[in-house]
XYZ file of C-alpha atoms in Angstrom:
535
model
C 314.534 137.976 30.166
C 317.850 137.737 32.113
C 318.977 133.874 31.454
C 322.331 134.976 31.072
C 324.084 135.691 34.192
C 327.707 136.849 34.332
C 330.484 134.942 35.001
C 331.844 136.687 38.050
C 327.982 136.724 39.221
C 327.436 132.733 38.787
C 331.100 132.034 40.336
C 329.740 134.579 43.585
C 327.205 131.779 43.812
C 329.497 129.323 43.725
C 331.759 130.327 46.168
C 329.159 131.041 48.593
C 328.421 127.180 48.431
C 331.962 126.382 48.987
C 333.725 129.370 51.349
C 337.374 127.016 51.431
C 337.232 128.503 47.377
C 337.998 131.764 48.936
C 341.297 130.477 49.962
C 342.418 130.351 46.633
C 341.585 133.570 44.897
C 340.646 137.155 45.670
C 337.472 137.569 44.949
C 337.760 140.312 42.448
C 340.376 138.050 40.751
C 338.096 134.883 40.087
C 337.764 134.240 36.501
C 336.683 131.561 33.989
C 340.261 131.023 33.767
C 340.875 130.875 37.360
C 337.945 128.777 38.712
C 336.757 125.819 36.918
C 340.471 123.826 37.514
C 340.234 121.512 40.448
C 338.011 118.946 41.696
C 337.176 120.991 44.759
C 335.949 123.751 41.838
C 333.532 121.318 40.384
C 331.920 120.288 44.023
C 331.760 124.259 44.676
C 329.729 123.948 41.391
C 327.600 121.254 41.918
C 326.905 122.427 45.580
C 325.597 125.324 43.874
C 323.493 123.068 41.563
C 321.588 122.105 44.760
C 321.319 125.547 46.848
C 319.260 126.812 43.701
C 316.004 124.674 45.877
C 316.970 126.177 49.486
C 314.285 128.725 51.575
C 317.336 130.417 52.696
C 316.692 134.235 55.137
C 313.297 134.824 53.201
C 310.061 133.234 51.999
C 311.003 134.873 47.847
C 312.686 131.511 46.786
C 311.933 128.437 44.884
C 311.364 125.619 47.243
C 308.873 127.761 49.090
C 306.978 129.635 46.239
C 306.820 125.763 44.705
C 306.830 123.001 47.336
C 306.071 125.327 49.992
C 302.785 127.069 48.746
C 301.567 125.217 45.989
C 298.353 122.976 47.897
C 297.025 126.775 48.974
C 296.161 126.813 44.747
C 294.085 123.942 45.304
C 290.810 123.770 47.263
C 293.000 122.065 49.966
C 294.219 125.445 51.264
C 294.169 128.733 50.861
C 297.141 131.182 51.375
C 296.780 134.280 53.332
C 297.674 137.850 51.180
C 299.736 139.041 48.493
C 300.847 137.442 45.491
C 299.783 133.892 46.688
C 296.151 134.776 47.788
C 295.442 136.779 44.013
C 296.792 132.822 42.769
C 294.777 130.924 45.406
C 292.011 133.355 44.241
C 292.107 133.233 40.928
C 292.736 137.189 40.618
C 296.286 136.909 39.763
C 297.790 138.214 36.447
C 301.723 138.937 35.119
C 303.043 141.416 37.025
C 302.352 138.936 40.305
C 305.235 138.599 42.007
C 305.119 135.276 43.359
C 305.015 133.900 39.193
C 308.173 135.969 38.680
C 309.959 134.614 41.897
C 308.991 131.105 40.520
C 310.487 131.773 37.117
C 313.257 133.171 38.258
C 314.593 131.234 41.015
C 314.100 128.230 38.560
C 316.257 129.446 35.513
C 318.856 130.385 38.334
C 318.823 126.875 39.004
C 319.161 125.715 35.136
C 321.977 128.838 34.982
C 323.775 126.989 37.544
C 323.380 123.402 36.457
C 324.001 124.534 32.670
C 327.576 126.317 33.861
C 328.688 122.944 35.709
C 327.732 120.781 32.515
C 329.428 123.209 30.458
C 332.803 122.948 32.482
C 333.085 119.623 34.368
C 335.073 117.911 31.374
C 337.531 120.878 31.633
C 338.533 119.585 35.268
C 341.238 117.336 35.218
C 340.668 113.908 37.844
C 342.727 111.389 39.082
C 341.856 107.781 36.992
C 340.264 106.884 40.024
C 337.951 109.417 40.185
C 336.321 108.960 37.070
C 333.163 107.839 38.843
C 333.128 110.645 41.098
C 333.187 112.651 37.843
C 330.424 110.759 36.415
C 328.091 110.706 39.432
C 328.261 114.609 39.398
C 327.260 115.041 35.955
C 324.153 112.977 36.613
C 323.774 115.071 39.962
C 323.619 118.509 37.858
C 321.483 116.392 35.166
C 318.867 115.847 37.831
C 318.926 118.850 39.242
C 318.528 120.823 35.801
C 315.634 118.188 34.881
C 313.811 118.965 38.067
C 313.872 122.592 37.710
C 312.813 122.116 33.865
C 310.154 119.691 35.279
C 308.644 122.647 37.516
C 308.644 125.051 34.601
C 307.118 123.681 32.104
C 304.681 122.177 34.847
C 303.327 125.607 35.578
C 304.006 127.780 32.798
C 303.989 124.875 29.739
C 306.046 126.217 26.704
C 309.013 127.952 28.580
C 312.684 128.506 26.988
C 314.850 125.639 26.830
C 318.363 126.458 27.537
C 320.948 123.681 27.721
C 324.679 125.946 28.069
C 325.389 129.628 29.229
C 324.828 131.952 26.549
C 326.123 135.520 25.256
C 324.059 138.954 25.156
C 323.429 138.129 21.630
C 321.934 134.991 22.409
C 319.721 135.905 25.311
C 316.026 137.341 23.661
C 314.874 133.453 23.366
C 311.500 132.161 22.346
C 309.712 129.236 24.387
C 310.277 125.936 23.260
C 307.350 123.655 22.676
C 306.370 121.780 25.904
C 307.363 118.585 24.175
C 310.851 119.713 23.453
C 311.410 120.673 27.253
C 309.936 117.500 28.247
C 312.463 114.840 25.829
C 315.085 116.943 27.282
C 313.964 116.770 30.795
C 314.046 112.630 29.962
C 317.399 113.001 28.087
C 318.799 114.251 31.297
C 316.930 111.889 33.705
C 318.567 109.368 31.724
C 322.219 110.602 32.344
C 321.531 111.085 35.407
C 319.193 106.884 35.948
C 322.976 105.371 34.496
C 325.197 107.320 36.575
C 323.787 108.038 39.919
C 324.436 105.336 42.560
C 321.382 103.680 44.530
C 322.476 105.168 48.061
C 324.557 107.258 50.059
C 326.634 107.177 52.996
C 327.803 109.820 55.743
C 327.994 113.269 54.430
C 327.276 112.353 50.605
C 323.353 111.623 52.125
C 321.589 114.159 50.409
C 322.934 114.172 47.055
C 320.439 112.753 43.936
C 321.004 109.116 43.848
C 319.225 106.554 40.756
C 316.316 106.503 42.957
C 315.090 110.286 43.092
C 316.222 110.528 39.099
C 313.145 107.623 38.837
C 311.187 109.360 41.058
C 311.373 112.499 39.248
C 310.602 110.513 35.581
C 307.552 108.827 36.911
C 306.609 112.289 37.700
C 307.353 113.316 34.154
C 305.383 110.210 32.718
C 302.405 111.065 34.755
C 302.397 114.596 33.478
C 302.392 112.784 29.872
C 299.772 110.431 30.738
C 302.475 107.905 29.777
C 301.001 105.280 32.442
C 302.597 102.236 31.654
C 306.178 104.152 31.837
C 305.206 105.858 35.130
C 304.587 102.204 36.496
C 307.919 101.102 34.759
C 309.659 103.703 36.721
C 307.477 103.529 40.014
C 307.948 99.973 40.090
C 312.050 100.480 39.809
C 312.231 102.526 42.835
C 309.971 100.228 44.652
C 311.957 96.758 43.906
C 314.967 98.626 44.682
C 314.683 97.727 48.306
C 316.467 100.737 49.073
C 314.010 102.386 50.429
C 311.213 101.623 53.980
C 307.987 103.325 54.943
C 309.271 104.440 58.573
C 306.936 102.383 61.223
C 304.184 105.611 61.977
C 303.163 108.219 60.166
C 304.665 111.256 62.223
C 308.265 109.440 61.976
C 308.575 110.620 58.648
C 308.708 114.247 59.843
C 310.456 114.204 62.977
C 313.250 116.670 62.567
C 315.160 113.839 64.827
C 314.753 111.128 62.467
C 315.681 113.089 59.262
C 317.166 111.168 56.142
C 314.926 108.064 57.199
C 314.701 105.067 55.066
C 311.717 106.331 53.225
C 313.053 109.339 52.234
C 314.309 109.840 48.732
C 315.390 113.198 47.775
C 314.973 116.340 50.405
C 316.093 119.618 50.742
C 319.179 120.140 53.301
C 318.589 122.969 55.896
C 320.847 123.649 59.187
C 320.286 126.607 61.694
C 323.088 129.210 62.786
C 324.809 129.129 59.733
C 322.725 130.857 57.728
C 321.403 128.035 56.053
C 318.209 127.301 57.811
C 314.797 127.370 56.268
C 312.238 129.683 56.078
C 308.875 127.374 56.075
C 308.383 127.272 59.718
C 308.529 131.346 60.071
C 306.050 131.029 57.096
C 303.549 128.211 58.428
C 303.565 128.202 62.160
C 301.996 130.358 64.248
C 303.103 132.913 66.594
C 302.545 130.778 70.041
C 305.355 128.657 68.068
C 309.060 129.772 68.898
C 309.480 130.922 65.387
C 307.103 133.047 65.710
C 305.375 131.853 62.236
C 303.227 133.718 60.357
C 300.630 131.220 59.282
C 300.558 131.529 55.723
C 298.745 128.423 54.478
C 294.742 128.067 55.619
C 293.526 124.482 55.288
C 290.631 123.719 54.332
C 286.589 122.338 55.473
C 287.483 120.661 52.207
C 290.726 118.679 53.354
C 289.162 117.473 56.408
C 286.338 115.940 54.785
C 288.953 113.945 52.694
C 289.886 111.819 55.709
C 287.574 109.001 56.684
C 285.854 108.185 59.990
C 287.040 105.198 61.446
C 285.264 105.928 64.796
C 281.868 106.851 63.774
C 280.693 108.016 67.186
C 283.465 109.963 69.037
C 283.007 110.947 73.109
C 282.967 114.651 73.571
C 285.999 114.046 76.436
C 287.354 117.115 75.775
C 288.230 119.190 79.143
C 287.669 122.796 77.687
C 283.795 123.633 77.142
C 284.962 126.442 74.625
C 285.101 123.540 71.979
C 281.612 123.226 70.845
C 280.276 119.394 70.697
C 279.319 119.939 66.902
C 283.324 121.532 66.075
C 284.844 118.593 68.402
C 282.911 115.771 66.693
C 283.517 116.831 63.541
C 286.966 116.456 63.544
C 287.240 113.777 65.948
C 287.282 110.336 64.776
C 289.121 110.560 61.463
C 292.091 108.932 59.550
C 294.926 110.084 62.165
C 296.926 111.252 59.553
C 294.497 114.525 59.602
C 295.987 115.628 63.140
C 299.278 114.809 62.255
C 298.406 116.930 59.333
C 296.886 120.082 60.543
C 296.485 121.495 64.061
C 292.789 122.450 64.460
C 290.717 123.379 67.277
C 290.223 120.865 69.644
C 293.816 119.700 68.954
C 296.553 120.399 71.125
C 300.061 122.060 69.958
C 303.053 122.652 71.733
C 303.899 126.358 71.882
C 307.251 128.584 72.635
C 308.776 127.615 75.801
C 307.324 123.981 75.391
C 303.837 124.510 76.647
C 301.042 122.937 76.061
C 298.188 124.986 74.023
C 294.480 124.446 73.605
C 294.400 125.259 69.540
C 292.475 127.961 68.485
C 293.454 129.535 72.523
C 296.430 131.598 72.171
C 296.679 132.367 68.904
C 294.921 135.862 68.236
C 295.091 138.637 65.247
C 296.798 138.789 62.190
C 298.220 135.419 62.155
C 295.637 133.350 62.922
C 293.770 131.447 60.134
C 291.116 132.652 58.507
C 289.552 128.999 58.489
C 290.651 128.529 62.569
C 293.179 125.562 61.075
C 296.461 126.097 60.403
C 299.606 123.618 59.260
C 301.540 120.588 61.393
C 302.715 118.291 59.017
C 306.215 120.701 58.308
C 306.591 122.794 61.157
C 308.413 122.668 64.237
C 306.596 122.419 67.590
C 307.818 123.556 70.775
C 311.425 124.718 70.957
C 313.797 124.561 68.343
C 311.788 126.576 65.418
C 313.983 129.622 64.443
C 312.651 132.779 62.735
C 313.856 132.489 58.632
C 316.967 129.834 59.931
C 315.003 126.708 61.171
C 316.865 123.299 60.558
C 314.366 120.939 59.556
C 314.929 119.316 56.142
C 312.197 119.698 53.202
C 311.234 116.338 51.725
C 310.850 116.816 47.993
C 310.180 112.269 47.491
C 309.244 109.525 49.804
C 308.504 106.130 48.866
C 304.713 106.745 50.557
C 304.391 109.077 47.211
C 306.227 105.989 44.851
C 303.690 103.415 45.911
C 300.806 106.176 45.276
C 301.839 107.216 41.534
C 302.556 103.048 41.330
C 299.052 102.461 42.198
C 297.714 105.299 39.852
C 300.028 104.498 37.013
C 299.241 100.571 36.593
C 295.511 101.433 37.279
C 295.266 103.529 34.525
C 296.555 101.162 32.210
C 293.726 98.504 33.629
C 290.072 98.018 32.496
C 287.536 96.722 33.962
C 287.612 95.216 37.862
C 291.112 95.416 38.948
C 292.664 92.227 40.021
C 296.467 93.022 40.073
C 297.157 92.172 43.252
C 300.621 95.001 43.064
C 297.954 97.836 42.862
C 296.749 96.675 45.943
C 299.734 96.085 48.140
C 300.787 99.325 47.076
C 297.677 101.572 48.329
C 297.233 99.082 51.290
C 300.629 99.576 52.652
C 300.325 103.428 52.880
C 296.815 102.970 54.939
C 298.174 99.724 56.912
C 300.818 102.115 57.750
C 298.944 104.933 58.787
C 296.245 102.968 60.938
C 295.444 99.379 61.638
C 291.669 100.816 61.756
C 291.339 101.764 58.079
C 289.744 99.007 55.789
C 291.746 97.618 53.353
C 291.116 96.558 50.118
C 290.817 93.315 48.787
C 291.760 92.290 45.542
C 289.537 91.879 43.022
C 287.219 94.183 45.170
C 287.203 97.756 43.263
C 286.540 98.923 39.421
C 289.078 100.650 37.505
C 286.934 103.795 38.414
C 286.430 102.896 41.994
C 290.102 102.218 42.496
C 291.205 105.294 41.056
C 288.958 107.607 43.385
C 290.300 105.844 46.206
C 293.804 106.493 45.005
C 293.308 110.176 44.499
C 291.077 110.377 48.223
C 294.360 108.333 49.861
C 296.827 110.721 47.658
C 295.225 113.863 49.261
C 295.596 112.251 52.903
C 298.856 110.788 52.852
C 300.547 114.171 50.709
C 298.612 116.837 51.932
C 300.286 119.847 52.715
C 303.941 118.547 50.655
C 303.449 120.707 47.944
C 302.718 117.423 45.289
C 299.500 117.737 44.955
C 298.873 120.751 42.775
C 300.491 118.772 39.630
C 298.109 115.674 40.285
C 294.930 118.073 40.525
C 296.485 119.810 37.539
C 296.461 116.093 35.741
C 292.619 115.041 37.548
C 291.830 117.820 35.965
C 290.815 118.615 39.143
C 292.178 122.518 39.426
C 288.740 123.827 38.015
C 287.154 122.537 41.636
C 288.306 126.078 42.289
C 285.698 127.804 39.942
C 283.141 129.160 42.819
C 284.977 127.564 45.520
C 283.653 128.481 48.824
C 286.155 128.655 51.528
C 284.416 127.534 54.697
C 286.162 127.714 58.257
C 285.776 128.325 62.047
C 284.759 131.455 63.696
C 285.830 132.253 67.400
C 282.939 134.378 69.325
C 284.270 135.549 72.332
C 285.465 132.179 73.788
C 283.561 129.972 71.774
C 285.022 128.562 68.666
C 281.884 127.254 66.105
C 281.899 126.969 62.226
C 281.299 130.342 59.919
C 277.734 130.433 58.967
C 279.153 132.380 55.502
C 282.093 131.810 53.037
C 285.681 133.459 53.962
C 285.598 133.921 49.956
C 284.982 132.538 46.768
C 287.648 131.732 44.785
C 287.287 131.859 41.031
C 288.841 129.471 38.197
C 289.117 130.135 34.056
C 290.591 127.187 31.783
C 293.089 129.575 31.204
C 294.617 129.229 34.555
C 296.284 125.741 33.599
C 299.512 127.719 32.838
C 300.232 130.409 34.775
C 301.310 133.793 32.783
C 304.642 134.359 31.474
C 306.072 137.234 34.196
C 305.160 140.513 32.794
C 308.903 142.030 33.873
C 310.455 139.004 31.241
C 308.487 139.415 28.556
C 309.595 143.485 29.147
C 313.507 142.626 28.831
C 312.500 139.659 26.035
C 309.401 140.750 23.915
C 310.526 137.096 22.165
C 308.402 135.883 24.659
C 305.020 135.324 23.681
C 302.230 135.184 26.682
C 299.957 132.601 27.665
C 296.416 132.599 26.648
C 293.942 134.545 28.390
C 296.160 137.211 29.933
C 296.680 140.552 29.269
C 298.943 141.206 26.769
């Protein structure tokens, strides 16, 4: 396994996150002894830290494989070929490609954080910017306990590696999922008591206190540690730092980026080649990035989202929409068509017009369940093949107030009358429409309240990429064993449902933890594989 990068390779990487470096050195002349000196050195570095998570030029990187793709290995979606179909499947073993992109654009993450850590006390700064100093180590803390978080989330026992090592130091065993965890919390807590609460101007969308939280309650859900997950949920919450925007759909709107309830996202910009690569990889091709419509929601997702208009008027102009396809989805939680685009719905294509959804978009890249994504994508103009500039949000307090409710629940017996569980899961459906019911305290079971928790979870997060490590915790991933993946059919003109399955997916315990990449464990055979795979 190839942990250890060279120098001149990680300082490459660094310099291509900071281009005024190049003003300093030649490139062949960059060394260890010619790099990490200056202040402007260590932001180069810690810029670096961050570009680990970017969907830069092509769909083989971390925040896609991860964030991007992960609901399709759930019965909320299923991806469309390749290496993320076999997963979505179940047919997937080591040599899949998409596992080894995931390990490895992770550990290039920890490489980079590790070399920062490793260095930043070398830098000399001025006295008075010993709390710049301090705010980036907790920045590459973060960053290095997220990517650890992801890892041992998927694969469970994975090598823990805390400073750049030497050839003779490379052929590493995993560490014990516990180990990888207590250091995932020793670094959230550098990074709690040194990260400030908010950001200003062009320091926006570094880690502040609040995503380190985030990111632990995460970690303490994973643990079933619930009354820590509510400690830590609770924190962000009485922060006050953070507002769920007025609607639903404001959250996303590439013109209201770094909104109030944002916590943590992923930085994207066009025409430098630093734009993202999810709308190429979810839209379609009547969009003007010509998408390729990777991720197929599911029959499944849509019956997640309540009625609150139990008899919907077939109003719809175009006769092509059957009355039985219309109704179906008409009348639901609104949060499902700002969701998905499905047919009936309207979408706004290249050139800004107006499209009839399924109409329009033919062949390879339609859906294989006639539904494809909204939620992330950019509609009409403005989408750009591989470079699109809409930010990825990684936490949002709408998440916060979910795990809140979750986490206190689950430390509850009994009929719940804490009145905080309540505010929290009611303020997520207030928001999203003054039609849903809310709940009144003292009104649910600890049982009740939980399903209604993990039904409002899959609503309000669908789609995000979040939900695959609360099914994994539900112990809901096995929902996949004989799934059958219903969808839409288009006959001629007329769109109806599928009278048979797309597929049937299948699920083994083993699946839990994905295989260790068969091209590691090749270069390492220190690495032991996960049960259930071939050897």
């Amino acid at each position: 396994m190839k942990i250890k990068i060279s120098l001149l390779a990680v300082l490459v990487m660094l310099l291509a996150a900071c281009e005024n470096v190049l003003d300093k050195q030649p490139l062949d002349k960059i060394s260890e002894a010619t790099f990490w000196l200056s202040p402007a050195d260590a932001e180069a570095g810690i810029q670096a830290c961050y570009d680990a998570l970017q969907c830069v030029g092509t769909s083989k990187n971390l925040s896609y494989e991860l964030w991007g793709m992960m609901d399709c290995f759930t019965p909320l979606a299923h991806a469309r070929d390749g290496g993320r179909f076999q997963i979505a499947s179940g047919t997937f073993d080591p040599s899949n490609a998409v596992v080894a992109e995931v390990w490895a654009s992770a550990y290039r993450g920890v490489v980079r954080c590790n070399d920062f850590l490793m260095h930043i006390d070398d830098i000399p700064f001025a006295d008075n910017e010993a709390g710049r100093k301090s705010r980036m180590k907790g920045e590459a803390s973060f960053m290095r306990a997220l990517y650890y978080y992801q890892l041992t989330l998927i694969f469970g026992d994975v090598p823990l590696i805390l400073e750049i090592q030497n050839v003779s130091e490379a052929m590493v065993e995993r560490t014990p999922q516990a180990q990888v965890i207590q250091a995932i919390y020793d670094d959230l807590d550098v990074a709690i008591n040194s990260l400030p609460e908010s950001y200003s101007g062009s320091d926006i969308a570094r880690a502040s206190k609040g995503a380190a939280l985030t990111l632990k309650t995460k970690v303490q859900l994973l643990e079933e540690d619930f009354a820590g997950a509510a400690i830590s949920a609770k924190a962000v919450i009485d922060s006050d730092v953070y507002t769920l925007q007025p609607s639903f759909p404001d959250v996303f709107n590439m013109q209201n980026e770094n909104n109030s309830e944002v916590i943590f996202d992923i930085q994207f910009i066009s025409f430098v080649q630093d734009g993202n690569c999810f709308d190429k990889m979810y839209a379609t091709r009547a969009h003007s990035s010509w998408g390729w419509t990777w991720i197929h929601p599911s029959l499944w997702l849509v019956d997640k989202f309540e009625r609150i208009d139990e008899n919907p008027q077939y109003t719809i102009e175009d006769a092509r929409i059957q009355p039985e396809v219309y109704n179906y989805f008409e009348g639901r939680d609104p949060r499902l068509d700002w969701t998905i685009i499905r047919p009936g719905a309207h979408t706004i294509g290249e050139g800004n017009v107006d499209m009839l959804y399924p109409y329009g978009v033919t062949g390879y890249t339609h859906s294989r369940t006639g539904m494809t994504v909204r939620k992330t994508i950019i509609e009409g103009d403005g989408g750009i093949a591989y470079d699109s500039p809409n930010n990825w949000i990684l936490f949002r307090l709408a998440d916060v107030l979910l795990m809140y409710a979750e986490a206190k629940t689950e430390t509850l017996s009994g009929t719940i009358t804490d009145a905080s569980v309540y505010d929290a899961i009611n303020e997520v459906r207030s928001r999203a429409s003054d039609k849903l019911p809310l709940y009144e305290v003292g009104s649910l079971t600890k049982e009740e309240m939980i399903e209604n928790i993990r039904n409002e979870s899959i609503r309000e997060l669908a789609m995000e990429g979040w939900l695959y490590a609360r099914f994994k915790r539900w112990d809901w991933l096995k929902l996949n064993d004989g799934f059958k993946l219903m969808g839409m059919k288009t006959n001629g003109d007329i769109c109806t449902f599928a009278d048979s399955p797309i597929l049937t997916c299948q699920y083994f315990d083993y699946h839990k933890w994905w295989p260790i990449p068969q091209q590691e464990r090749e270069i390492n055979p220190n690495l032991t594989q996960n049960p259930g795979y071939p050897e």
